[in-house]
Amino acid sequence: MQDDKQQKESSDDVQKKYICLIEELHELREGAVDDDVRLENVVSRSNVLFKRIKTCSELKLDAKITAMSIGLTCKGIEKKMEPEEISSKMLVEVMCSNLVDRMCEAAVGCYVGMSFADNLVLSRSGVVKERSRIQQSRRRDLNVDRDAMRPIEKDVQSEEEPEMLCKISRMIADKRKIDYFELVVDPESFSKTVENILYFSLAMRSGRVCLKSQDNKLLACESSNDQDEMIHLVIEMTYEEYLKISASMKEKEADEDCR
């Protein structure tokens, strides 16, 4: 009984801190959108809280933080790159110089809370410099808690991890590769699908699994530190999109039963 009470108090504390971070992001959205230092501080604090997540409701709050921080970052980048005037002559001059490469470097280098799945390719040669998919955030003079920057260990508190995480790991270990949408989409329940998406995101962030793109499909695989794998992903799925995917899955299942 005492343990249950302590767990509830811990969960309440995590949720309260997440709500405070969301309120701070709302303040940033209404005011200083391009305040990178303050935004990075919020993201770093959410990374520390992420290690204490135990419930789906806490996962949803973390996903909310991620979505809001990415939105603010995109607005900040757009604001910094808004040109006053662009002419065809100016465009030719830019394409014939190294300014495009510098712009790409700036875009990739000044983000907070997001990573680019593919590097921007705007240069004349079309050659992309090799770059790690997960870039470290700029920390400059910000005093960031170093624990926020450390990768989450796979075996930490494994006995307390949600059953869904273990289930995801077992399924992928057995089949090696599973279609992402077949893994997370429950044709009978949209709310369960959203919950599965959140748990899969948690499994990715904890280093248990990854996503790979193959033949225009997203495949869930065991993590292998391959450069082509994605190790963090936030997916937003509307109810309409869910209905289309569910219908497609049911049609596929019906076709297989007829064979």
PDB file of N, CA and C in Angstrom, residues 54-152:
ATOM      1  N   LYS A  54       6.217   6.568 -16.309  1.00  0.00           N
ATOM      2  CA  LYS A  54       5.728   5.220 -16.015  1.00  0.00           C
ATOM      3  C   LYS A  54       4.346   4.960 -16.619  1.00  0.00           C
ATOM      4  N   THR A  55       3.601   6.014 -16.954  1.00  0.00           N
ATOM      5  CA  THR A  55       2.224   5.833 -17.428  1.00  0.00           C
ATOM      6  C   THR A  55       2.035   6.441 -18.813  1.00  0.00           C
ATOM      7  N   CYS A  56       0.951   6.025 -19.469  1.00  0.00           N
ATOM      8  CA  CYS A  56       0.643   6.527 -20.809  1.00  0.00           C
ATOM      9  C   CYS A  56       0.304   8.015 -20.776  1.00  0.00           C
ATOM     10  N   SER A  57      -0.359   8.471 -19.714  1.00  0.00           N
ATOM     11  CA  SER A  57      -0.708   9.893 -19.617  1.00  0.00           C
ATOM     12  C   SER A  57       0.546  10.754 -19.555  1.00  0.00           C
ATOM     13  N   GLU A  58       1.585  10.246 -18.889  1.00  0.00           N
ATOM     14  CA  GLU A  58       2.856  10.975 -18.843  1.00  0.00           C
ATOM     15  C   GLU A  58       3.527  10.974 -20.212  1.00  0.00           C
ATOM     16  N   LEU A  59       3.397   9.862 -20.938  1.00  0.00           N
ATOM     17  CA  LEU A  59       3.925   9.800 -22.302  1.00  0.00           C
ATOM     18  C   LEU A  59       3.254  10.834 -23.200  1.00  0.00           C
ATOM     19  N   LYS A  60       1.946  11.004 -23.032  1.00  0.00           N
ATOM     20  CA  LYS A  60       1.217  11.984 -23.837  1.00  0.00           C
ATOM     21  C   LYS A  60       1.710  13.402 -23.557  1.00  0.00           C
ATOM     22  N   LEU A  61       1.992  13.687 -22.293  1.00  0.00           N
ATOM     23  CA  LEU A  61       2.516  15.013 -21.943  1.00  0.00           C
ATOM     24  C   LEU A  61       3.888  15.233 -22.573  1.00  0.00           C
ATOM     25  N   ASP A  62       4.728  14.188 -22.569  1.00  0.00           N
ATOM     26  CA  ASP A  62       6.048  14.307 -23.189  1.00  0.00           C
ATOM     27  C   ASP A  62       5.915  14.533 -24.694  1.00  0.00           C
ATOM     28  N   ALA A  63       4.970  13.821 -25.331  1.00  0.00           N
ATOM     29  CA  ALA A  63       4.744  14.012 -26.767  1.00  0.00           C
ATOM     30  C   ALA A  63       4.267  15.430 -27.054  1.00  0.00           C
ATOM     31  N   LYS A  64       3.443  15.976 -26.161  1.00  0.00           N
ATOM     32  CA  LYS A  64       2.964  17.355 -26.307  1.00  0.00           C
ATOM     33  C   LYS A  64       4.132  18.330 -26.251  1.00  0.00           C
ATOM     34  N   ILE A  65       5.041  18.113 -25.309  1.00  0.00           N
ATOM     35  CA  ILE A  65       6.233  18.961 -25.194  1.00  0.00           C
ATOM     36  C   ILE A  65       7.052  18.898 -26.478  1.00  0.00           C
ATOM     37  N   THR A  66       7.267  17.685 -26.993  1.00  0.00           N
ATOM     38  CA  THR A  66       8.062  17.510 -28.211  1.00  0.00           C
ATOM     39  C   THR A  66       7.427  18.227 -29.390  1.00  0.00           C
ATOM     40  N   ALA A  67       6.116  18.049 -29.565  1.00  0.00           N
ATOM     41  CA  ALA A  67       5.425  18.681 -30.689  1.00  0.00           C
ATOM     42  C   ALA A  67       5.474  20.202 -30.594  1.00  0.00           C
ATOM     43  N   MET A  68       5.258  20.740 -29.399  1.00  0.00           N
ATOM     44  CA  MET A  68       5.264  22.197 -29.227  1.00  0.00           C
ATOM     45  C   MET A  68       6.655  22.772 -29.443  1.00  0.00           C
ATOM     46  N   SER A  69       7.687  22.091 -28.937  1.00  0.00           N
ATOM     47  CA  SER A  69       9.054  22.603 -29.082  1.00  0.00           C
ATOM     48  C   SER A  69       9.493  22.590 -30.540  1.00  0.00           C
ATOM     49  N   ILE A  70       9.101  21.543 -31.280  1.00  0.00           N
ATOM     50  CA  ILE A  70       9.431  21.484 -32.707  1.00  0.00           C
ATOM     51  C   ILE A  70       8.721  22.602 -33.454  1.00  0.00           C
ATOM     52  N   GLY A  71       7.447  22.836 -33.120  1.00  0.00           N
ATOM     53  CA  GLY A  71       6.701  23.911 -33.766  1.00  0.00           C
ATOM     54  C   GLY A  71       7.334  25.267 -33.524  1.00  0.00           C
ATOM     55  N   LEU A  72       7.748  25.514 -32.290  1.00  0.00           N
ATOM     56  CA  LEU A  72       8.398  26.789 -31.967  1.00  0.00           C
ATOM     57  C   LEU A  72       9.734  26.924 -32.682  1.00  0.00           C
ATOM     58  N   THR A  73      10.478  25.825 -32.769  1.00  0.00           N
ATOM     59  CA  THR A  73      11.764  25.856 -33.464  1.00  0.00           C
ATOM     60  C   THR A  73      11.580  26.188 -34.937  1.00  0.00           C
ATOM     61  N   CYS A  74      10.598  25.562 -35.567  1.00  0.00           N
ATOM     62  CA  CYS A  74      10.337  25.825 -36.991  1.00  0.00           C
ATOM     63  C   CYS A  74       9.961  27.285 -37.217  1.00  0.00           C
ATOM     64  N   LYS A  75       9.131  27.830 -36.324  1.00  0.00           N
ATOM     65  CA  LYS A  75       8.744  29.234 -36.457  1.00  0.00           C
ATOM     66  C   LYS A  75       9.957  30.145 -36.299  1.00  0.00           C
ATOM     67  N   GLY A  76      10.835  29.774 -35.353  1.00  0.00           N
ATOM     68  CA  GLY A  76      12.045  30.573 -35.151  1.00  0.00           C
ATOM     69  C   GLY A  76      12.952  30.565 -36.367  1.00  0.00           C
ATOM     70  N   ILE A  77      13.116  29.379 -36.978  1.00  0.00           N
ATOM     71  CA  ILE A  77      13.950  29.271 -38.181  1.00  0.00           C
ATOM     72  C   ILE A  77      13.344  30.069 -39.322  1.00  0.00           C
ATOM     73  N   GLU A  78      12.027  29.964 -39.502  1.00  0.00           N
ATOM     74  CA  GLU A  78      11.356  30.713 -40.567  1.00  0.00           C
ATOM     75  C   GLU A  78      11.522  32.214 -40.364  1.00  0.00           C
ATOM     76  N   LYS A  79      11.406  32.642 -39.129  1.00  0.00           N
ATOM     77  CA  LYS A  79      11.532  34.071 -38.835  1.00  0.00           C
ATOM     78  C   LYS A  79      12.926  34.583 -39.168  1.00  0.00           C
ATOM     79  N   LYS A  80      13.943  33.776 -38.837  1.00  0.00           N
ATOM     80  CA  LYS A  80      15.321  34.190 -39.103  1.00  0.00           C
ATOM     81  C   LYS A  80      15.641  34.192 -40.589  1.00  0.00           C
ATOM     82  N   MET A  81      14.941  33.363 -41.347  1.00  0.00           N
ATOM     83  CA  MET A  81      15.268  33.211 -42.765  1.00  0.00           C
ATOM     84  C   MET A  81      14.290  33.922 -43.691  1.00  0.00           C
ATOM     85  N   GLU A  82      13.379  34.724 -43.148  1.00  0.00           N
ATOM     86  CA  GLU A  82      12.438  35.449 -43.992  1.00  0.00           C
ATOM     87  C   GLU A  82      13.185  36.517 -44.786  1.00  0.00           C
ATOM     88  N   PRO A  83      13.210  36.403 -46.108  1.00  0.00           N
ATOM     89  CA  PRO A  83      13.896  37.410 -46.923  1.00  0.00           C
ATOM     90  C   PRO A  83      13.005  38.624 -47.145  1.00  0.00           C
ATOM     91  N   GLU A  84      13.613  39.786 -47.246  1.00  0.00           N
ATOM     92  CA  GLU A  84      12.841  40.992 -47.532  1.00  0.00           C
ATOM     93  C   GLU A  84      12.420  41.015 -48.998  1.00  0.00           C
ATOM     94  N   GLU A  85      13.294  40.570 -49.865  1.00  0.00           N
ATOM     95  CA  GLU A  85      12.982  40.598 -51.294  1.00  0.00           C
ATOM     96  C   GLU A  85      13.884  39.599 -52.014  1.00  0.00           C
ATOM     97  N   ILE A  86      13.322  38.823 -52.920  1.00  0.00           N
ATOM     98  CA  ILE A  86      14.105  37.868 -53.702  1.00  0.00           C
ATOM     99  C   ILE A  86      13.827  38.097 -55.175  1.00  0.00           C
ATOM    100  N   SER A  87      14.874  38.291 -55.934  1.00  0.00           N
ATOM    101  CA  SER A  87      14.740  38.455 -57.385  1.00  0.00           C
ATOM    102  C   SER A  87      15.404  37.267 -58.069  1.00  0.00           C
ATOM    103  N   SER A  88      15.128  37.083 -59.363  1.00  0.00           N
ATOM    104  CA  SER A  88      15.751  35.985 -60.102  1.00  0.00           C
ATOM    105  C   SER A  88      17.267  36.156 -60.138  1.00  0.00           C
ATOM    106  N   LYS A  89      17.720  37.407 -60.248  1.00  0.00           N
ATOM    107  CA  LYS A  89      19.161  37.675 -60.259  1.00  0.00           C
ATOM    108  C   LYS A  89      19.793  37.258 -58.931  1.00  0.00           C
ATOM    109  N   MET A  90      19.117  37.610 -57.840  1.00  0.00           N
ATOM    110  CA  MET A  90      19.629  37.250 -56.518  1.00  0.00           C
ATOM    111  C   MET A  90      19.669  35.732 -56.350  1.00  0.00           C
ATOM    112  N   LEU A  91      18.635  35.041 -56.865  1.00  0.00           N
ATOM    113  CA  LEU A  91      18.583  33.588 -56.757  1.00  0.00           C
ATOM    114  C   LEU A  91      19.751  32.935 -57.487  1.00  0.00           C
ATOM    115  N   VAL A  92      20.065  33.436 -58.704  1.00  0.00           N
ATOM    116  CA  VAL A  92      21.186  32.903 -59.478  1.00  0.00           C
ATOM    117  C   VAL A  92      22.496  33.136 -58.736  1.00  0.00           C
ATOM    118  N   GLU A  93      22.649  34.327 -58.173  1.00  0.00           N
ATOM    119  CA  GLU A  93      23.877  34.650 -57.442  1.00  0.00           C
ATOM    120  C   GLU A  93      24.046  33.735 -56.226  1.00  0.00           C
ATOM    121  N   VAL A  94      22.956  33.487 -55.535  1.00  0.00           N
ATOM    122  CA  VAL A  94      23.017  32.630 -54.352  1.00  0.00           C
ATOM    123  C   VAL A  94      23.378  31.197 -54.729  1.00  0.00           C
ATOM    124  N   MET A  95      22.752  30.685 -55.814  1.00  0.00           N
ATOM    125  CA  MET A  95      23.010  29.313 -56.239  1.00  0.00           C
ATOM    126  C   MET A  95      24.437  29.134 -56.742  1.00  0.00           C
ATOM    127  N   CYS A  96      25.054  30.211 -57.199  1.00  0.00           N
ATOM    128  CA  CYS A  96      26.431  30.142 -57.701  1.00  0.00           C
ATOM    129  C   CYS A  96      27.449  30.416 -56.596  1.00  0.00           C
ATOM    130  N   SER A  97      26.994  30.605 -55.404  1.00  0.00           N
ATOM    131  CA  SER A  97      27.903  30.856 -54.285  1.00  0.00           C
ATOM    132  C   SER A  97      27.749  29.735 -53.263  1.00  0.00           C
ATOM    133  N   ASN A  98      28.391  29.910 -52.131  1.00  0.00           N
ATOM    134  CA  ASN A  98      28.275  28.883 -51.089  1.00  0.00           C
ATOM    135  C   ASN A  98      27.255  29.276 -50.023  1.00  0.00           C
ATOM    136  N   LEU A  99      26.433  30.290 -50.337  1.00  0.00           N
ATOM    137  CA  LEU A  99      25.461  30.755 -49.355  1.00  0.00           C
ATOM    138  C   LEU A  99      24.404  29.693 -49.044  1.00  0.00           C
ATOM    139  N   VAL A 100      24.051  28.895 -50.070  1.00  0.00           N
ATOM    140  CA  VAL A 100      23.047  27.855 -49.852  1.00  0.00           C
ATOM    141  C   VAL A 100      23.564  26.823 -48.855  1.00  0.00           C
ATOM    142  N   ASP A 101      24.826  26.426 -49.034  1.00  0.00           N
ATOM    143  CA  ASP A 101      25.414  25.462 -48.100  1.00  0.00           C
ATOM    144  C   ASP A 101      25.420  26.019 -46.681  1.00  0.00           C
ATOM    145  N   ARG A 102      25.718  27.323 -46.579  1.00  0.00           N
ATOM    146  CA  ARG A 102      25.753  27.950 -45.263  1.00  0.00           C
ATOM    147  C   ARG A 102      24.355  28.000 -44.644  1.00  0.00           C
ATOM    148  N   MET A 103      23.350  28.235 -45.489  1.00  0.00           N
ATOM    149  CA  MET A 103      21.980  28.261 -44.996  1.00  0.00           C
ATOM    150  C   MET A 103      21.575  26.882 -44.473  1.00  0.00           C
ATOM    151  N   CYS A 104      21.957  25.838 -45.230  1.00  0.00           N
ATOM    152  CA  CYS A 104      21.641  24.471 -44.802  1.00  0.00           C
ATOM    153  C   CYS A 104      22.331  24.147 -43.481  1.00  0.00           C
ATOM    154  N   GLU A 105      23.585  24.577 -43.359  1.00  0.00           N
ATOM    155  CA  GLU A 105      24.314  24.351 -42.114  1.00  0.00           C
ATOM    156  C   GLU A 105      23.591  25.036 -40.957  1.00  0.00           C
ATOM    157  N   ALA A 106      23.113  26.270 -41.213  1.00  0.00           N
ATOM    158  CA  ALA A 106      22.423  27.021 -40.163  1.00  0.00           C
ATOM    159  C   ALA A 106      21.110  26.351 -39.789  1.00  0.00           C
ATOM    160  N   ALA A 107      20.377  25.883 -40.800  1.00  0.00           N
ATOM    161  CA  ALA A 107      19.077  25.256 -40.543  1.00  0.00           C
ATOM    162  C   ALA A 107      19.234  23.989 -39.719  1.00  0.00           C
ATOM    163  N   VAL A 108      20.216  23.169 -40.077  1.00  0.00           N
ATOM    164  CA  VAL A 108      20.420  21.900 -39.373  1.00  0.00           C
ATOM    165  C   VAL A 108      21.051  22.132 -38.004  1.00  0.00           C
ATOM    166  N   GLY A 109      21.868  23.179 -37.905  1.00  0.00           N
ATOM    167  CA  GLY A 109      22.626  23.387 -36.680  1.00  0.00           C
ATOM    168  C   GLY A 109      21.907  24.132 -35.574  1.00  0.00           C
ATOM    169  N   CYS A 110      20.828  24.873 -35.914  1.00  0.00           N
ATOM    170  CA  CYS A 110      20.221  25.721 -34.883  1.00  0.00           C
ATOM    171  C   CYS A 110      18.862  25.215 -34.426  1.00  0.00           C
ATOM    172  N   TYR A 111      18.589  23.942 -34.651  1.00  0.00           N
ATOM    173  CA  TYR A 111      17.315  23.392 -34.213  1.00  0.00           C
ATOM    174  C   TYR A 111      17.358  23.078 -32.729  1.00  0.00           C
ATOM    175  N   VAL A 112      16.193  22.944 -32.145  1.00  0.00           N
ATOM    176  CA  VAL A 112      16.089  22.460 -30.771  1.00  0.00           C
ATOM    177  C   VAL A 112      14.962  21.441 -30.733  1.00  0.00           C
ATOM    178  N   GLY A 113      15.246  20.245 -30.274  1.00  0.00           N
ATOM    179  CA  GLY A 113      14.203  19.264 -30.073  1.00  0.00           C
ATOM    180  C   GLY A 113      13.755  18.511 -31.299  1.00  0.00           C
ATOM    181  N   MET A 114      14.492  18.590 -32.408  1.00  0.00           N
ATOM    182  CA  MET A 114      14.106  17.816 -33.590  1.00  0.00           C
ATOM    183  C   MET A 114      15.356  17.443 -34.356  1.00  0.00           C
ATOM    184  N   SER A 115      15.251  16.447 -35.204  1.00  0.00           N
ATOM    185  CA  SER A 115      16.349  16.052 -36.075  1.00  0.00           C
ATOM    186  C   SER A 115      15.824  15.904 -37.481  1.00  0.00           C
ATOM    187  N   PHE A 116      16.690  16.095 -38.466  1.00  0.00           N
ATOM    188  CA  PHE A 116      16.302  15.996 -39.862  1.00  0.00           C
ATOM    189  C   PHE A 116      16.498  14.559 -40.329  1.00  0.00           C
ATOM    190  N   ALA A 117      15.428  13.933 -40.814  1.00  0.00           N
ATOM    191  CA  ALA A 117      15.534  12.558 -41.301  1.00  0.00           C
ATOM    192  C   ALA A 117      16.476  12.485 -42.489  1.00  0.00           C
ATOM    193  N   ASP A 118      16.436  13.498 -43.332  1.00  0.00           N
ATOM    194  CA  ASP A 118      17.348  13.595 -44.469  1.00  0.00           C
ATOM    195  C   ASP A 118      17.900  15.009 -44.505  1.00  0.00           C
ATOM    196  N   ASN A 119      19.179  15.148 -44.858  1.00  0.00           N
ATOM    197  CA  ASN A 119      19.773  16.468 -44.933  1.00  0.00           C
ATOM    198  C   ASN A 119      19.201  17.246 -46.107  1.00  0.00           C
ATOM    199  N   LEU A 120      19.176  18.558 -45.951  1.00  0.00           N
ATOM    200  CA  LEU A 120      18.700  19.405 -47.040  1.00  0.00           C
ATOM    201  C   LEU A 120      19.666  19.327 -48.213  1.00  0.00           C
ATOM    202  N   VAL A 121      19.153  19.160 -49.416  1.00  0.00           N
ATOM    203  CA  VAL A 121      19.995  19.071 -50.613  1.00  0.00           C
ATOM    204  C   VAL A 121      19.598  20.194 -51.559  1.00  0.00           C
ATOM    205  N   LEU A 122      20.288  21.313 -51.478  1.00  0.00           N
ATOM    206  CA  LEU A 122      19.989  22.450 -52.339  1.00  0.00           C
ATOM    207  C   LEU A 122      21.204  22.889 -53.153  1.00  0.00           C
ATOM    208  N   SER A 123      22.347  22.293 -52.875  1.00  0.00           N
ATOM    209  CA  SER A 123      23.554  22.705 -53.582  1.00  0.00           C
ATOM    210  C   SER A 123      23.529  22.230 -55.024  1.00  0.00           C
ATOM    211  N   ARG A 124      24.316  22.891 -55.889  1.00  0.00           N
ATOM    212  CA  ARG A 124      24.324  22.562 -57.315  1.00  0.00           C
ATOM    213  C   ARG A 124      24.767  21.126 -57.556  1.00  0.00           C
ATOM    214  N   SER A 125      25.734  20.669 -56.777  1.00  0.00           N
ATOM    215  CA  SER A 125      26.266  19.323 -56.990  1.00  0.00           C
ATOM    216  C   SER A 125      25.336  18.245 -56.449  1.00  0.00           C
ATOM    217  N   GLY A 126      24.476  18.637 -55.507  1.00  0.00           N
ATOM    218  CA  GLY A 126      23.571  17.664 -54.910  1.00  0.00           C
ATOM    219  C   GLY A 126      24.254  16.735 -53.931  1.00  0.00           C
ATOM    220  N   VAL A 127      25.514  17.019 -53.595  1.00  0.00           N
ATOM    221  CA  VAL A 127      26.264  16.156 -52.685  1.00  0.00           C
ATOM    222  C   VAL A 127      25.985  16.587 -51.251  1.00  0.00           C
ATOM    223  N   VAL A 128      25.684  15.632 -50.425  1.00  0.00           N
ATOM    224  CA  VAL A 128      25.397  15.919 -49.030  1.00  0.00           C
ATOM    225  C   VAL A 128      26.562  15.449 -48.173  1.00  0.00           C
ATOM    226  N   LYS A 129      27.013  16.319 -47.295  1.00  0.00           N
ATOM    227  CA  LYS A 129      28.080  15.921 -46.393  1.00  0.00           C
ATOM    228  C   LYS A 129      27.541  14.910 -45.386  1.00  0.00           C
ATOM    229  N   GLU A 130      28.407  13.953 -45.016  1.00  0.00           N
ATOM    230  CA  GLU A 130      27.984  12.956 -44.038  1.00  0.00           C
ATOM    231  C   GLU A 130      27.744  13.649 -42.705  1.00  0.00           C
ATOM    232  N   ARG A 131      26.638  13.296 -42.106  1.00  0.00           N
ATOM    233  CA  ARG A 131      26.287  13.942 -40.853  1.00  0.00           C
ATOM    234  C   ARG A 131      25.533  12.954 -39.970  1.00  0.00           C
ATOM    235  N   SER A 132      25.824  12.957 -38.726  1.00  0.00           N
ATOM    236  CA  SER A 132      25.090  12.091 -37.814  1.00  0.00           C
ATOM    237  C   SER A 132      23.634  12.515 -37.778  1.00  0.00           C
ATOM    238  N   ARG A 133      22.713  11.541 -37.741  1.00  0.00           N
ATOM    239  CA  ARG A 133      21.289  11.867 -37.747  1.00  0.00           C
ATOM    240  C   ARG A 133      20.879  12.616 -36.487  1.00  0.00           C
ATOM    241  N   ILE A 134      21.441  12.239 -35.396  1.00  0.00           N
ATOM    242  CA  ILE A 134      21.064  12.907 -34.159  1.00  0.00           C
ATOM    243  C   ILE A 134      22.139  13.925 -33.807  1.00  0.00           C
ATOM    244  N   GLN A 135      21.792  15.210 -33.924  1.00  0.00           N
ATOM    245  CA  GLN A 135      22.718  16.294 -33.664  1.00  0.00           C
ATOM    246  C   GLN A 135      22.580  16.726 -32.203  1.00  0.00           C
ATOM    247  N   GLN A 136      23.688  17.086 -31.600  1.00  0.00           N
ATOM    248  CA  GLN A 136      23.612  17.613 -30.245  1.00  0.00           C
ATOM    249  C   GLN A 136      23.124  19.051 -30.301  1.00  0.00           C
ATOM    250  N   SER A 137      22.231  19.411 -29.392  1.00  0.00           N
ATOM    251  CA  SER A 137      21.716  20.775 -29.343  1.00  0.00           C
ATOM    252  C   SER A 137      22.833  21.736 -28.956  1.00  0.00           C
ATOM    253  N   ARG A 138      22.708  22.985 -29.467  1.00  0.00           N
ATOM    254  CA  ARG A 138      23.675  24.002 -29.071  1.00  0.00           C
ATOM    255  C   ARG A 138      23.446  24.362 -27.613  1.00  0.00           C
ATOM    256  N   ARG A 139      24.517  24.352 -26.827  1.00  0.00           N
ATOM    257  CA  ARG A 139      24.350  24.631 -25.411  1.00  0.00           C
ATOM    258  C   ARG A 139      24.914  25.993 -25.025  1.00  0.00           C
ATOM    259  N   ARG A 140      25.819  26.552 -25.788  1.00  0.00           N
ATOM    260  CA  ARG A 140      26.409  27.857 -25.563  1.00  0.00           C
ATOM    261  C   ARG A 140      26.652  28.098 -24.065  1.00  0.00           C
ATOM    262  N   ASP A 141      26.053  29.163 -23.525  1.00  0.00           N
ATOM    263  CA  ASP A 141      26.317  29.485 -22.126  1.00  0.00           C
ATOM    264  C   ASP A 141      25.274  28.904 -21.183  1.00  0.00           C
ATOM    265  N   LEU A 142      24.380  28.089 -21.724  1.00  0.00           N
ATOM    266  CA  LEU A 142      23.312  27.534 -20.902  1.00  0.00           C
ATOM    267  C   LEU A 142      23.853  26.452 -19.979  1.00  0.00           C
ATOM    268  N   ASN A 143      23.502  26.533 -18.728  1.00  0.00           N
ATOM    269  CA  ASN A 143      23.929  25.529 -17.757  1.00  0.00           C
ATOM    270  C   ASN A 143      22.918  24.392 -17.768  1.00  0.00           C
ATOM    271  N   VAL A 144      23.172  23.386 -18.597  1.00  0.00           N
ATOM    272  CA  VAL A 144      22.232  22.288 -18.790  1.00  0.00           C
ATOM    273  C   VAL A 144      22.625  21.115 -17.908  1.00  0.00           C
ATOM    274  N   ASP A 145      21.647  20.501 -17.306  1.00  0.00           N
ATOM    275  CA  ASP A 145      21.880  19.290 -16.519  1.00  0.00           C
ATOM    276  C   ASP A 145      22.435  18.207 -17.435  1.00  0.00           C
ATOM    277  N   ARG A 146      23.623  17.726 -17.130  1.00  0.00           N
ATOM    278  CA  ARG A 146      24.276  16.744 -18.003  1.00  0.00           C
ATOM    279  C   ARG A 146      23.490  15.439 -18.096  1.00  0.00           C
ATOM    280  N   ASP A 147      22.715  15.111 -17.067  1.00  0.00           N
ATOM    281  CA  ASP A 147      21.919  13.878 -17.119  1.00  0.00           C
ATOM    282  C   ASP A 147      20.918  13.911 -18.251  1.00  0.00           C
ATOM    283  N   ALA A 148      20.502  15.123 -18.656  1.00  0.00           N
ATOM    284  CA  ALA A 148      19.515  15.233 -19.738  1.00  0.00           C
ATOM    285  C   ALA A 148      20.107  14.832 -21.067  1.00  0.00           C
ATOM    286  N   MET A 149      21.431  14.908 -21.187  1.00  0.00           N
ATOM    287  CA  MET A 149      22.083  14.626 -22.456  1.00  0.00           C
ATOM    288  C   MET A 149      22.558  13.177 -22.570  1.00  0.00           C
ATOM    289  N   ARG A 150      22.454  12.414 -21.488  1.00  0.00           N
ATOM    290  CA  ARG A 150      22.931  11.033 -21.524  1.00  0.00           C
ATOM    291  C   ARG A 150      21.861  10.126 -22.118  1.00  0.00           C
ATOM    292  N   PRO A 151      22.271   9.161 -22.953  1.00  0.00           N
ATOM    293  CA  PRO A 151      21.281   8.236 -23.516  1.00  0.00           C
ATOM    294  C   PRO A 151      20.640   7.393 -22.422  1.00  0.00           C
ATOM    295  N   ILE A 152      19.390   7.059 -22.611  1.00  0.00           N
ATOM    296  CA  ILE A 152      18.677   6.248 -21.630  1.00  0.00           C
ATOM    297  C   ILE A 152      19.122   4.802 -21.760  1.00  0.00           C
TER     298      ILE A 152
END
